[in-house]
Amino acid sequence: MTLSTPKSTRATGTPISKGFTLIELLVVIAIIAILAA
């Protein structure tokens, strides 16, 4: 599995992951808003 997605393991270690978490939160909130509407 690690060989299939070597980037995912690095993404968690890189500081860029913090930016992705914020984007993921915005995406989740947007999906919830759409579902709620």
PDB file of N, CA and C in Angstrom:
ATOM      1  N   MET A   1       0.847  -1.203   0.000  1.00  0.00           N
ATOM      2  CA  MET A   1       0.000   0.000   0.000  1.00  0.00           C
ATOM      3  C   MET A   1       0.888   1.262   0.000  1.00  0.00           C
ATOM      4  N   THR A   2       1.982   1.204   0.723  1.00  0.00           N
ATOM      5  CA  THR A   2       2.873   2.369   0.775  1.00  0.00           C
ATOM      6  C   THR A   2       3.461   2.649  -0.602  1.00  0.00           C
ATOM      7  N   LEU A   3       3.696   1.583  -1.380  1.00  0.00           N
ATOM      8  CA  LEU A   3       4.250   1.752  -2.727  1.00  0.00           C
ATOM      9  C   LEU A   3       3.204   2.338  -3.670  1.00  0.00           C
ATOM     10  N   SER A   4       1.934   2.011  -3.417  1.00  0.00           N
ATOM     11  CA  SER A   4       0.864   2.503  -4.288  1.00  0.00           C
ATOM     12  C   SER A   4       0.709   4.018  -4.138  1.00  0.00           C
ATOM     13  N   THR A   5       0.810   4.508  -2.901  1.00  0.00           N
ATOM     14  CA  THR A   5       0.633   5.940  -2.665  1.00  0.00           C
ATOM     15  C   THR A   5       1.776   6.486  -1.803  1.00  0.00           C
ATOM     16  N   PRO A   6       2.951   6.654  -2.386  1.00  0.00           N
ATOM     17  CA  PRO A   6       4.092   7.194  -1.632  1.00  0.00           C
ATOM     18  C   PRO A   6       3.950   8.685  -1.357  1.00  0.00           C
ATOM     19  N   LYS A   7       3.163   9.357  -2.208  1.00  0.00           N
ATOM     20  CA  LYS A   7       2.956  10.797  -2.037  1.00  0.00           C
ATOM     21  C   LYS A   7       2.090  11.086  -0.810  1.00  0.00           C
ATOM     22  N   SER A   8       1.108  10.229  -0.544  1.00  0.00           N
ATOM     23  CA  SER A   8       0.206  10.450   0.586  1.00  0.00           C
ATOM     24  C   SER A   8       0.985  10.427   1.896  1.00  0.00           C
ATOM     25  N   THR A   9       1.952   9.520   2.004  1.00  0.00           N
ATOM     26  CA  THR A   9       2.735   9.425   3.231  1.00  0.00           C
ATOM     27  C   THR A   9       3.617  10.658   3.402  1.00  0.00           C
ATOM     28  N   ARG A  10       4.116  11.182   2.276  1.00  0.00           N
ATOM     29  CA  ARG A  10       4.948  12.382   2.334  1.00  0.00           C
ATOM     30  C   ARG A  10       4.094  13.624   2.603  1.00  0.00           C
ATOM     31  N   ALA A  11       2.885  13.641   2.080  1.00  0.00           N
ATOM     32  CA  ALA A  11       2.002  14.794   2.253  1.00  0.00           C
ATOM     33  C   ALA A  11       1.720  15.022   3.740  1.00  0.00           C
ATOM     34  N   THR A  12       1.581  13.922   4.493  1.00  0.00           N
ATOM     35  CA  THR A  12       1.286  14.036   5.919  1.00  0.00           C
ATOM     36  C   THR A  12       2.484  14.619   6.666  1.00  0.00           C
ATOM     37  N   GLY A  13       3.701  14.364   6.152  1.00  0.00           N
ATOM     38  CA  GLY A  13       4.903  14.854   6.817  1.00  0.00           C
ATOM     39  C   GLY A  13       5.228  16.289   6.422  1.00  0.00           C
ATOM     40  N   THR A  14       4.851  16.682   5.215  1.00  0.00           N
ATOM     41  CA  THR A  14       5.157  18.026   4.744  1.00  0.00           C
ATOM     42  C   THR A  14       4.216  19.063   5.364  1.00  0.00           C
ATOM     43  N   PRO A  15       4.702  20.303   5.547  1.00  0.00           N
ATOM     44  CA  PRO A  15       3.874  21.370   6.122  1.00  0.00           C
ATOM     45  C   PRO A  15       2.722  21.766   5.205  1.00  0.00           C
ATOM     46  N   ILE A  16       2.818  21.346   3.935  1.00  0.00           N
ATOM     47  CA  ILE A  16       1.763  21.669   2.970  1.00  0.00           C
ATOM     48  C   ILE A  16       0.460  20.987   3.383  1.00  0.00           C
ATOM     49  N   SER A  17       0.601  19.875   4.136  1.00  0.00           N
ATOM     50  CA  SER A  17      -0.580  19.116   4.549  1.00  0.00           C
ATOM     51  C   SER A  17      -1.532  20.001   5.358  1.00  0.00           C
ATOM     52  N   LYS A  18      -0.968  20.964   6.088  1.00  0.00           N
ATOM     53  CA  LYS A  18      -1.814  21.863   6.882  1.00  0.00           C
ATOM     54  C   LYS A  18      -2.720  22.672   5.965  1.00  0.00           C
ATOM     55  N   GLY A  19      -2.191  23.088   4.837  1.00  0.00           N
ATOM     56  CA  GLY A  19      -2.994  23.838   3.874  1.00  0.00           C
ATOM     57  C   GLY A  19      -4.081  22.966   3.286  1.00  0.00           C
ATOM     58  N   PHE A  20      -3.735  21.702   3.053  1.00  0.00           N
ATOM     59  CA  PHE A  20      -4.710  20.785   2.472  1.00  0.00           C
ATOM     60  C   PHE A  20      -5.838  20.518   3.461  1.00  0.00           C
ATOM     61  N   THR A  21      -5.508  20.473   4.752  1.00  0.00           N
ATOM     62  CA  THR A  21      -6.530  20.206   5.760  1.00  0.00           C
ATOM     63  C   THR A  21      -7.553  21.337   5.762  1.00  0.00           C
ATOM     64  N   LEU A  22      -7.087  22.565   5.590  1.00  0.00           N
ATOM     65  CA  LEU A  22      -7.999  23.712   5.553  1.00  0.00           C
ATOM     66  C   LEU A  22      -8.898  23.617   4.329  1.00  0.00           C
ATOM     67  N   ILE A  23      -8.313  23.228   3.210  1.00  0.00           N
ATOM     68  CA  ILE A  23      -9.096  23.090   1.976  1.00  0.00           C
ATOM     69  C   ILE A  23     -10.118  21.972   2.142  1.00  0.00           C
ATOM     70  N   GLU A  24      -9.688  20.868   2.764  1.00  0.00           N
ATOM     71  CA  GLU A  24     -10.602  19.743   2.976  1.00  0.00           C
ATOM     72  C   GLU A  24     -11.764  20.167   3.865  1.00  0.00           C
ATOM     73  N   LEU A  25     -11.475  20.971   4.896  1.00  0.00           N
ATOM     74  CA  LEU A  25     -12.532  21.456   5.786  1.00  0.00           C
ATOM     75  C   LEU A  25     -13.524  22.301   5.001  1.00  0.00           C
ATOM     76  N   LEU A  26     -13.023  23.170   4.147  1.00  0.00           N
ATOM     77  CA  LEU A  26     -13.903  24.016   3.331  1.00  0.00           C
ATOM     78  C   LEU A  26     -14.750  23.163   2.403  1.00  0.00           C
ATOM     79  N   VAL A  27     -14.154  22.127   1.835  1.00  0.00           N
ATOM     80  CA  VAL A  27     -14.883  21.238   0.927  1.00  0.00           C
ATOM     81  C   VAL A  27     -15.972  20.499   1.689  1.00  0.00           C
ATOM     82  N   VAL A  28     -15.632  19.996   2.859  1.00  0.00           N
ATOM     83  CA  VAL A  28     -16.612  19.269   3.679  1.00  0.00           C
ATOM     84  C   VAL A  28     -17.762  20.188   4.066  1.00  0.00           C
ATOM     85  N   ILE A  29     -17.435  21.408   4.475  1.00  0.00           N
ATOM     86  CA  ILE A  29     -18.468  22.381   4.857  1.00  0.00           C
ATOM     87  C   ILE A  29     -19.359  22.686   3.664  1.00  0.00           C
ATOM     88  N   ALA A  30     -18.755  22.817   2.491  1.00  0.00           N
ATOM     89  CA  ALA A  30     -19.523  23.098   1.275  1.00  0.00           C
ATOM     90  C   ALA A  30     -20.465  21.940   0.966  1.00  0.00           C
ATOM     91  N   ILE A  31     -19.977  20.713   1.100  1.00  0.00           N
ATOM     92  CA  ILE A  31     -20.812  19.531   0.831  1.00  0.00           C
ATOM     93  C   ILE A  31     -21.970  19.469   1.823  1.00  0.00           C
ATOM     94  N   ILE A  32     -21.666  19.740   3.092  1.00  0.00           N
ATOM     95  CA  ILE A  32     -22.715  19.722   4.120  1.00  0.00           C
ATOM     96  C   ILE A  32     -23.756  20.796   3.817  1.00  0.00           C
ATOM     97  N   ALA A  33     -23.298  21.970   3.391  1.00  0.00           N
ATOM     98  CA  ALA A  33     -24.211  23.064   3.063  1.00  0.00           C
ATOM     99  C   ALA A  33     -25.118  22.673   1.899  1.00  0.00           C
ATOM    100  N   ILE A  34     -24.541  22.012   0.899  1.00  0.00           N
ATOM    101  CA  ILE A  34     -25.330  21.584  -0.263  1.00  0.00           C
ATOM    102  C   ILE A  34     -26.345  20.527   0.157  1.00  0.00           C
ATOM    103  N   LEU A  35     -25.901  19.593   0.985  1.00  0.00           N
ATOM    104  CA  LEU A  35     -26.804  18.527   1.444  1.00  0.00           C
ATOM    105  C   LEU A  35     -27.912  19.115   2.319  1.00  0.00           C
ATOM    106  N   ALA A  36     -27.554  20.085   3.153  1.00  0.00           N
ATOM    107  CA  ALA A  36     -28.534  20.707   4.039  1.00  0.00           C
ATOM    108  C   ALA A  36     -29.557  21.501   3.228  1.00  0.00           C
ATOM    109  N   ALA A  37     -29.077  22.102   2.144  1.00  0.00           N
ATOM    110  CA  ALA A  37     -29.971  22.905   1.307  1.00  0.00           C
ATOM    111  C   ALA A  37     -30.776  21.971   0.411  1.00  0.00           C
TER     112      ALA A  37
END
